[in-house]
mmCIF file of C-alpha atoms in Angstrom:
data_model
loop_
_atom_site.group_PDB
_atom_site.id
_atom_site.type_symbol
_atom_site.label_atom_id
_atom_site.label_comp_id
_atom_site.label_asym_id
_atom_site.label_seq_id
_atom_site.Cartn_x
_atom_site.Cartn_y
_atom_site.Cartn_z
ATOM 1 C CA MET S 1 26.622 148.143 -134.072
ATOM 2 C CA GLU S 2 26.614 147.881 -130.035
ATOM 3 C CA THR S 3 30.024 147.483 -127.570
ATOM 4 C CA PHE S 4 30.949 145.323 -125.472
ATOM 5 C CA ARG S 5 33.701 146.842 -123.664
ATOM 6 C CA ILE S 6 36.045 144.329 -121.572
ATOM 7 C CA ILE S 7 38.332 145.408 -119.084
ATOM 8 C CA GLY S 8 41.795 142.872 -117.914
ATOM 9 C CA VAL S 9 45.368 143.079 -116.860
ATOM 10 C CA PRO S 10 48.368 144.130 -118.464
ATOM 11 C CA GLU S 11 48.978 139.986 -118.233
ATOM 12 C CA HIS S 12 49.670 136.762 -119.885
ATOM 13 C CA PHE S 13 46.749 134.881 -118.622
ATOM 14 C CA ASN S 14 44.603 137.836 -120.832
ATOM 15 C CA TYR S 15 46.218 136.815 -123.928
ATOM 16 C CA PRO S 16 43.144 135.487 -124.738
ATOM 17 C CA PHE S 17 40.944 138.627 -124.868
ATOM 18 C CA ARG S 18 43.569 140.424 -127.029
ATOM 19 C CA ILE S 19 43.148 137.042 -129.713
ATOM 20 C CA LEU S 20 39.416 137.637 -129.246
ATOM 21 C CA ALA S 21 39.410 142.210 -128.794
ATOM 22 C CA GLU S 22 41.329 141.458 -132.608
ATOM 23 C CA SER S 23 39.392 138.612 -134.380
ATOM 24 C CA GLN S 24 36.472 140.281 -133.513
ATOM 25 C CA PRO S 25 33.392 137.772 -134.128
ATOM 26 C CA PHE S 26 30.497 139.033 -132.937
ATOM 27 C CA LYS S 27 30.526 141.957 -135.240
ATOM 28 C CA LYS S 28 28.412 140.227 -138.164
ATOM 29 C CA ASP S 29 25.453 140.439 -135.513
ATOM 30 C CA GLY S 30 26.465 143.946 -134.808
ATOM 31 C CA ILE S 31 28.655 143.371 -131.169
ATOM 32 C CA LEU S 32 32.290 145.253 -131.415
ATOM 33 C CA ILE S 33 34.653 143.359 -129.098
ATOM 34 C CA SER S 34 35.956 146.213 -125.809
ATOM 35 C CA TRP S 35 39.306 144.722 -124.882
ATOM 36 C CA LYS S 36 40.368 147.290 -122.486
ATOM 37 C CA GLU S 37 43.769 146.661 -120.273
ATOM 38 C CA GLU S 38 44.381 148.142 -116.872
ATOM 39 C CA SER S 39 47.682 147.988 -114.770
ATOM 40 C CA ARG S 40 45.661 149.100 -111.980
ATOM 41 C CA GLY S 41 44.804 145.793 -110.766
ATOM 42 C CA SER S 42 41.777 143.759 -109.481
ATOM 43 C CA GLY S 43 39.964 147.342 -107.010
ATOM 44 C CA GLN S 44 39.948 149.952 -110.187
ATOM 45 C CA MET S 45 39.082 147.142 -112.655
ATOM 46 C CA ALA S 46 35.969 145.853 -110.316
ATOM 47 C CA LEU S 47 35.349 149.600 -109.625
ATOM 48 C CA ASP S 48 35.445 151.155 -112.920
ATOM 49 C CA LEU S 49 32.524 147.736 -113.212
ATOM 50 C CA LYS S 50 30.845 149.411 -111.008
ATOM 51 C CA ASN S 51 29.832 152.619 -112.331
ATOM 52 C CA GLY S 52 29.113 151.455 -115.493
ATOM 53 C CA GLU S 53 32.411 151.738 -117.016
ATOM 54 C CA VAL S 54 32.486 148.657 -117.996
ATOM 55 C CA ASP S 55 30.068 145.706 -119.397
ATOM 56 C CA MET S 56 33.052 143.051 -117.947
ATOM 57 C CA ALA S 57 36.058 142.646 -115.427
ATOM 58 C CA LEU S 58 38.452 139.904 -115.064
ATOM 59 C CA LEU S 59 38.629 139.562 -111.741
ATOM 60 C CA LEU S 60 41.121 138.560 -108.456
ATOM 61 C CA THR S 61 38.786 136.224 -106.611
ATOM 62 C CA GLU S 62 39.077 137.679 -104.013
ATOM 63 C CA SER S 63 38.865 140.819 -105.189
ATOM 64 C CA PHE S 64 34.975 139.679 -106.811
ATOM 65 C CA MET S 65 34.263 137.625 -104.250
ATOM 66 C CA LYS S 66 35.024 140.910 -101.238
ATOM 67 C CA GLU S 67 33.292 143.333 -103.889
ATOM 68 C CA PHE S 68 30.065 140.493 -103.607
ATOM 69 C CA ASP S 69 30.146 140.239 -99.842
ATOM 70 C CA ALA S 70 30.299 144.328 -99.640
ATOM 71 C CA GLY S 71 27.038 144.313 -101.676
ATOM 72 C CA SER S 72 28.403 145.171 -105.699
ATOM 73 C CA PRO S 73 25.592 144.129 -108.104
ATOM 74 C CA PHE S 74 28.270 141.549 -109.957
ATOM 75 C CA LYS S 75 27.912 138.448 -110.451
ATOM 76 C CA MET S 76 29.532 135.571 -111.986
ATOM 77 C CA LEU S 77 29.797 134.363 -115.424
ATOM 78 C CA GLY S 78 32.258 131.938 -114.708
ATOM 79 C CA LEU S 79 35.101 131.086 -113.825
ATOM 80 C CA TYR S 80 38.025 132.214 -116.160
ATOM 81 C CA VAL S 81 42.006 131.276 -114.774
ATOM 82 C CA GLU S 82 41.202 127.824 -112.620
ATOM 83 C CA SER S 83 45.069 127.329 -110.860
ATOM 84 C CA PRO S 84 46.605 129.709 -108.526
ATOM 85 C CA LEU S 85 48.177 132.612 -109.195
ATOM 86 C CA VAL S 86 51.812 132.040 -107.763
ATOM 87 C CA TRP S 87 53.034 135.625 -106.110
ATOM 88 C CA GLY S 88 56.015 136.690 -106.301
ATOM 89 C CA ILE S 89 57.009 138.545 -102.493
ATOM 90 C CA HIS S 90 59.655 141.492 -103.352
ATOM 91 C CA VAL S 91 61.195 144.165 -101.609
ATOM 92 C CA ASN S 92 63.348 146.789 -101.636
ATOM 93 C CA PRO S 93 66.695 145.294 -103.960
ATOM 94 C CA ASN S 94 68.827 147.162 -101.554
ATOM 95 C CA HIS S 95 67.332 144.826 -98.143
ATOM 96 C CA GLN S 96 69.581 143.046 -96.678
ATOM 97 C CA ALA S 97 67.029 139.776 -96.734
ATOM 98 C CA ASP S 98 66.743 137.218 -98.912
ATOM 99 C CA GLN S 99 63.605 135.899 -97.411
ATOM 100 C CA ILE S 100 60.021 137.087 -96.546
ATOM 101 C CA ASN S 101 60.549 134.845 -92.654
ATOM 102 C CA GLU S 102 64.213 137.660 -92.204
ATOM 103 C CA ILE S 103 60.851 140.946 -92.346
ATOM 104 C CA GLU S 104 60.752 143.094 -89.382
ATOM 105 C CA SER S 105 58.313 145.243 -90.817
ATOM 106 C CA ARG S 106 54.973 145.011 -91.961
ATOM 107 C CA HIS S 107 54.265 148.114 -94.739
ATOM 108 C CA PHE S 108 53.043 146.256 -97.593
ATOM 109 C CA LEU S 109 52.551 148.292 -101.303
ATOM 110 C CA VAL S 110 49.020 147.850 -103.193
ATOM 111 C CA SER S 111 47.629 148.868 -106.298
ATOM 112 C CA ARG S 112 44.565 149.532 -104.019
ATOM 113 C CA MET S 113 42.256 148.690 -100.718
ATOM 114 C CA GLY S 114 40.262 145.151 -102.093
ATOM 115 C CA SER S 115 42.596 145.052 -104.847
ATOM 116 C CA GLY S 116 44.648 141.378 -104.691
ATOM 117 C CA SER S 117 47.507 143.410 -104.460
ATOM 118 C CA HIS S 118 46.142 144.135 -99.993
ATOM 119 C CA LEU S 119 44.232 140.654 -99.961
ATOM 120 C CA MET S 120 47.026 139.381 -101.107
ATOM 121 C CA ALA S 121 49.517 140.721 -97.359
ATOM 122 C CA LEU S 122 46.270 139.554 -95.701
ATOM 123 C CA VAL S 123 47.049 135.079 -96.353
ATOM 124 C CA LEU S 124 51.325 135.941 -96.276
ATOM 125 C CA ALA S 125 50.562 138.140 -93.187
ATOM 126 C CA ASP S 126 48.355 134.849 -91.199
ATOM 127 C CA SER S 127 50.499 132.162 -92.940
ATOM 128 C CA LEU S 128 52.991 134.268 -90.128
ATOM 129 C CA GLY S 129 51.568 134.043 -88.486
ATOM 130 C CA TRP S 130 51.619 138.771 -87.773
ATOM 131 C CA GLU S 131 48.543 140.644 -86.291
ATOM 132 C CA LYS S 132 45.830 142.272 -88.828
ATOM 133 C CA GLU S 133 46.095 145.014 -86.619
ATOM 134 C CA SER S 134 50.110 145.716 -86.899
ATOM 135 C CA LEU S 135 49.778 145.739 -91.463
ATOM 136 C CA THR S 136 49.996 148.407 -92.584
ATOM 137 C CA PHE S 137 49.146 149.498 -96.358
ATOM 138 C CA GLU S 138 50.726 152.037 -99.016
ATOM 139 C CA ILE S 139 48.418 152.415 -101.903
ATOM 140 C CA VAL S 140 51.633 152.571 -105.026
ATOM 141 C CA GLY S 141 48.703 152.531 -108.067
ATOM 142 C CA ASN S 142 50.831 149.457 -109.824
ATOM 143 C CA LEU S 143 53.829 147.914 -110.783
ATOM 144 C CA ASP S 144 55.652 151.132 -112.159
ATOM 145 C CA GLY S 145 54.327 152.651 -109.036
ATOM 146 C CA ALA S 146 56.362 150.426 -106.215
ATOM 147 C CA LYS S 147 59.127 150.571 -109.095
ATOM 148 C CA LYS S 148 59.677 153.969 -108.522
ATOM 149 C CA ALA S 149 58.992 153.531 -104.115
ATOM 150 C CA PHE S 150 61.540 150.984 -104.203
ATOM 151 C CA GLN S 151 64.191 154.175 -106.354
ATOM 152 C CA ALA S 152 63.494 155.495 -103.660
ATOM 153 C CA GLY S 153 63.890 153.904 -100.967
ATOM 154 C CA ASN S 154 60.904 152.295 -99.773
ATOM 155 C CA PRO S 155 60.932 149.904 -96.976
ATOM 156 C CA GLY S 156 57.287 148.084 -97.465
ATOM 157 C CA ILE S 157 56.338 144.366 -98.886
ATOM 158 C CA PHE S 158 54.672 144.160 -102.475
ATOM 159 C CA LEU S 159 52.917 141.669 -103.343
ATOM 160 C CA TRP S 160 52.184 140.972 -107.123
ATOM 161 C CA GLU S 161 51.680 138.445 -109.954
ATOM 162 C CA LYS S 162 56.059 136.262 -110.229
ATOM 163 C CA TYR S 163 57.061 136.754 -114.166
ATOM 164 C CA THR S 164 54.540 139.419 -114.008
ATOM 165 C CA THR S 165 57.577 141.051 -111.378
ATOM 166 C CA SER S 166 60.441 138.896 -113.758
ATOM 167 C CA PRO S 167 61.666 141.738 -115.327
ATOM 168 C CA GLU S 168 61.901 144.074 -112.464
ATOM 169 C CA VAL S 169 63.607 141.437 -110.678
ATOM 170 C CA LYS S 170 66.214 140.278 -113.104
ATOM 171 C CA ALA S 171 67.062 144.293 -113.118
ATOM 172 C CA ASN S 172 66.914 144.365 -109.450
ATOM 173 C CA HIS S 173 64.358 146.757 -109.331
ATOM 174 C CA MET S 174 63.304 144.795 -106.749
ATOM 175 C CA LYS S 175 64.082 141.706 -104.587
ATOM 176 C CA ARG S 176 61.473 138.480 -104.334
ATOM 177 C CA VAL S 177 62.311 137.267 -101.171
ATOM 178 C CA GLY S 178 59.165 134.437 -101.818
ATOM 179 C CA GLU S 179 56.452 133.264 -103.289
ATOM 180 C CA ILE S 180 53.072 132.509 -102.201
ATOM 181 C CA PRO S 181 50.425 130.959 -104.833
ATOM 182 C CA SER S 182 46.510 132.158 -103.911
ATOM 183 C CA PRO S 183 44.976 129.195 -102.191
ATOM 184 C CA TRP S 184 41.717 128.623 -104.678
ATOM 185 C CA PRO S 185 41.541 129.777 -108.838
ATOM 186 C CA CYS S 186 42.963 133.208 -109.150
ATOM 187 C CA PHE S 187 40.619 134.292 -111.831
ATOM 188 C CA VAL S 188 36.665 135.068 -112.868
ATOM 189 C CA MET S 189 35.108 136.877 -115.403
ATOM 190 C CA ALA S 190 32.452 139.799 -113.261
ATOM 191 C CA ILE S 191 29.537 141.173 -114.902
ATOM 192 C CA SER S 192 26.786 143.730 -112.915
ATOM 193 C CA LYS S 193 23.441 143.224 -113.232
ATOM 194 C CA GLU S 194 22.962 146.229 -115.273
ATOM 195 C CA THR S 195 25.388 143.314 -117.745
ATOM 196 C CA ILE S 196 22.893 141.070 -117.593
ATOM 197 C CA GLU S 197 19.799 143.002 -118.657
ATOM 198 C CA LYS S 198 21.739 144.963 -121.030
ATOM 199 C CA PHE S 199 23.441 141.290 -122.635
ATOM 200 C CA PRO S 200 21.162 139.171 -121.529
ATOM 201 C CA LYS S 201 22.165 136.289 -123.777
ATOM 202 C CA PHE S 202 24.863 137.962 -125.918
ATOM 203 C CA ILE S 203 26.823 137.141 -122.473
ATOM 204 C CA PHE S 204 26.514 133.403 -122.114
ATOM 205 C CA GLN S 205 28.066 133.363 -126.193
ATOM 206 C CA LEU S 206 30.131 135.461 -125.396
ATOM 207 C CA ARG S 207 31.373 133.195 -122.910
ATOM 208 C CA GLU S 208 31.048 129.943 -125.074
ATOM 209 C CA TYR S 209 33.812 131.424 -127.530
ATOM 210 C CA ILE S 210 35.701 132.274 -125.134
ATOM 211 C CA TYR S 211 36.229 129.198 -123.919
ATOM 212 C CA SER S 212 36.366 127.508 -127.248
ATOM 213 C CA ILE S 213 39.673 129.510 -127.407
ATOM 214 C CA THR S 214 40.582 128.759 -123.847
ATOM 215 C CA SER S 215 39.947 125.304 -125.140
ATOM 216 C CA ASN S 216 42.007 125.408 -127.384
ATOM 217 C CA LEU S 217 45.479 128.011 -126.130
ATOM 218 C CA LYS S 218 47.852 124.929 -125.035
ATOM 219 C CA THR S 219 48.228 123.123 -128.891
ATOM 220 C CA GLU S 220 49.786 126.052 -130.393
ATOM 221 C CA THR S 221 53.475 125.298 -130.508
ATOM 222 C CA THR S 222 53.833 128.180 -130.748
ATOM 223 C CA LEU S 223 52.030 130.410 -128.320
ATOM 224 C CA SER S 224 55.550 130.403 -125.886
ATOM 225 C CA GLN S 225 57.304 132.655 -127.776
ATOM 226 C CA THR S 226 53.896 134.517 -129.050
ATOM 227 C CA LEU S 227 53.372 135.422 -124.360
ATOM 228 C CA ALA S 228 57.247 136.201 -124.818
ATOM 229 C CA LYS S 229 56.683 138.260 -127.405
ATOM 230 C CA GLU S 230 53.637 139.422 -126.130
ATOM 231 C CA TYR S 231 54.598 140.419 -122.759
ATOM 232 C CA GLN S 232 58.244 141.349 -122.999
ATOM 233 C CA LEU S 233 58.989 138.523 -121.524
ATOM 234 C CA ASP S 234 61.963 134.970 -119.996
ATOM 235 C CA PRO S 235 60.248 132.270 -122.981
ATOM 236 C CA GLU S 236 61.505 130.078 -120.557
ATOM 237 C CA ASP S 237 60.218 131.804 -117.272
ATOM 238 C CA VAL S 238 56.906 131.622 -119.832
ATOM 239 C CA LYS S 239 57.413 127.843 -120.621
ATOM 240 C CA SER S 240 56.912 127.382 -116.358
ATOM 241 C CA TRP S 241 53.982 129.801 -116.498
ATOM 242 C CA LEU S 242 51.973 127.685 -118.077
ATOM 243 C CA ASN S 243 52.848 124.488 -116.887
ATOM 244 C CA GLN S 244 50.947 126.356 -113.697
ATOM 245 C CA THR S 245 48.451 127.571 -114.857
ATOM 246 C CA GLU S 246 45.383 126.309 -116.016
ATOM 247 C CA TRP S 247 42.454 129.016 -117.782
ATOM 248 C CA ALA S 248 38.668 128.248 -117.327
ATOM 249 C CA LYS S 249 37.815 125.255 -120.784
ATOM 250 C CA SER S 250 33.676 125.346 -119.610
ATOM 251 C CA PRO S 251 31.561 126.958 -117.486
ATOM 252 C CA GLU S 252 30.992 123.270 -114.804
ATOM 253 C CA ILE S 253 31.870 124.413 -111.050
ATOM 254 C CA SER S 254 31.541 122.829 -108.126
ATOM 255 C CA TYR S 255 30.374 124.418 -105.544
ATOM 256 C CA GLU S 256 31.524 121.981 -102.696
ATOM 257 C CA ASP S 257 35.472 123.095 -103.882
ATOM 258 C CA PHE S 258 34.263 126.789 -103.731
ATOM 259 C CA ASP S 259 32.144 126.019 -100.971
ATOM 260 C CA ARG S 260 36.069 125.519 -99.004
ATOM 261 C CA ASN S 261 37.073 128.774 -100.574
ATOM 262 C CA ILE S 262 34.208 130.910 -99.355
ATOM 263 C CA LEU S 263 35.526 129.780 -95.539
ATOM 264 C CA LYS S 264 38.598 130.110 -96.387
ATOM 265 C CA MET S 265 38.018 134.152 -97.445
ATOM 266 C CA MET S 266 36.047 134.157 -94.309
ATOM 267 C CA GLY S 267 39.124 133.285 -92.487
ATOM 268 C CA PHE S 268 41.094 135.600 -93.766
ATOM 269 C CA GLU S 269 38.797 138.353 -93.162
ATOM 270 C CA ILE S 270 38.873 139.389 -96.386
ATOM 271 C CA ILE S 271 35.053 138.096 -96.912
ATOM 272 C CA SER S 272 32.883 138.631 -93.701
ATOM 273 C CA LYS S 273 29.621 136.249 -94.283
ATOM 274 C CA LYS S 274 29.111 132.112 -95.509
ATOM 275 C CA ILE S 275 27.806 132.865 -99.036
ATOM 276 C CA ASN S 276 26.155 130.355 -100.659
ATOM 277 C CA PRO S 277 28.441 129.495 -104.034
ATOM 278 C CA LYS S 278 25.151 129.440 -106.157
ATOM 279 C CA ASN S 279 24.690 133.850 -105.366
ATOM 280 C CA LEU S 280 27.740 134.383 -107.170
ATOM 281 C CA LEU S 281 26.339 132.850 -110.840
ATOM 282 C CA VAL S 282 24.503 134.343 -113.509
#
């Protein structure tokens, strides 16, 4: 029996992979699915994929692109979530500012360098006209790390998916002073060249199965209640999130759209050079 190891953040986006791991549809074919949830975000998951500790990582698109640009041996099996991720912009709950443009600090709290919280800080700074050289970064690990930093009076800015942080905002553990959507689809299924060599046929079977889950997911009448319970979220927040969210349902990709996104990432200095989108795919 072989094991195919998948990693993703412990957030509502990844419910299809909980379904996959619980159902074990490939056990009869001799392949077990191992599903691990990593709270430290895309930067840590990319490292795990690079080190051969997992076979697939559900990475933020910008993190995948930065890794590819830097020469990491990654390929994209397909898009996973086609809609943008809406990032909440958070500060200490005692901060006097109520809007991001009232904040003078250029100090960002990030899960790790190269993570979405780091790369989207560059996008936010660009939108506000802040010079990249004026930005400073402090690694806090994950959402809990940011919460502890705020409790200690840290004046930094922390970007994280807005619905994941909603319970913390409501509990006054942090204050939301704005939102910023990613200018591209938010998640991709990333695999390494080692994965392709080890599972050359299975990766496509797996992709097809995941798309069969995502194609039918929104037809479940109790989905919002299920997600609220699974991820300790407000059911009304989940309904709003579902209205904004589109999981990918097929391997079809618009190269023209991806080309535009690559140019945007170059503009934000997330990647250093033009990349042919066809080179990203398995």
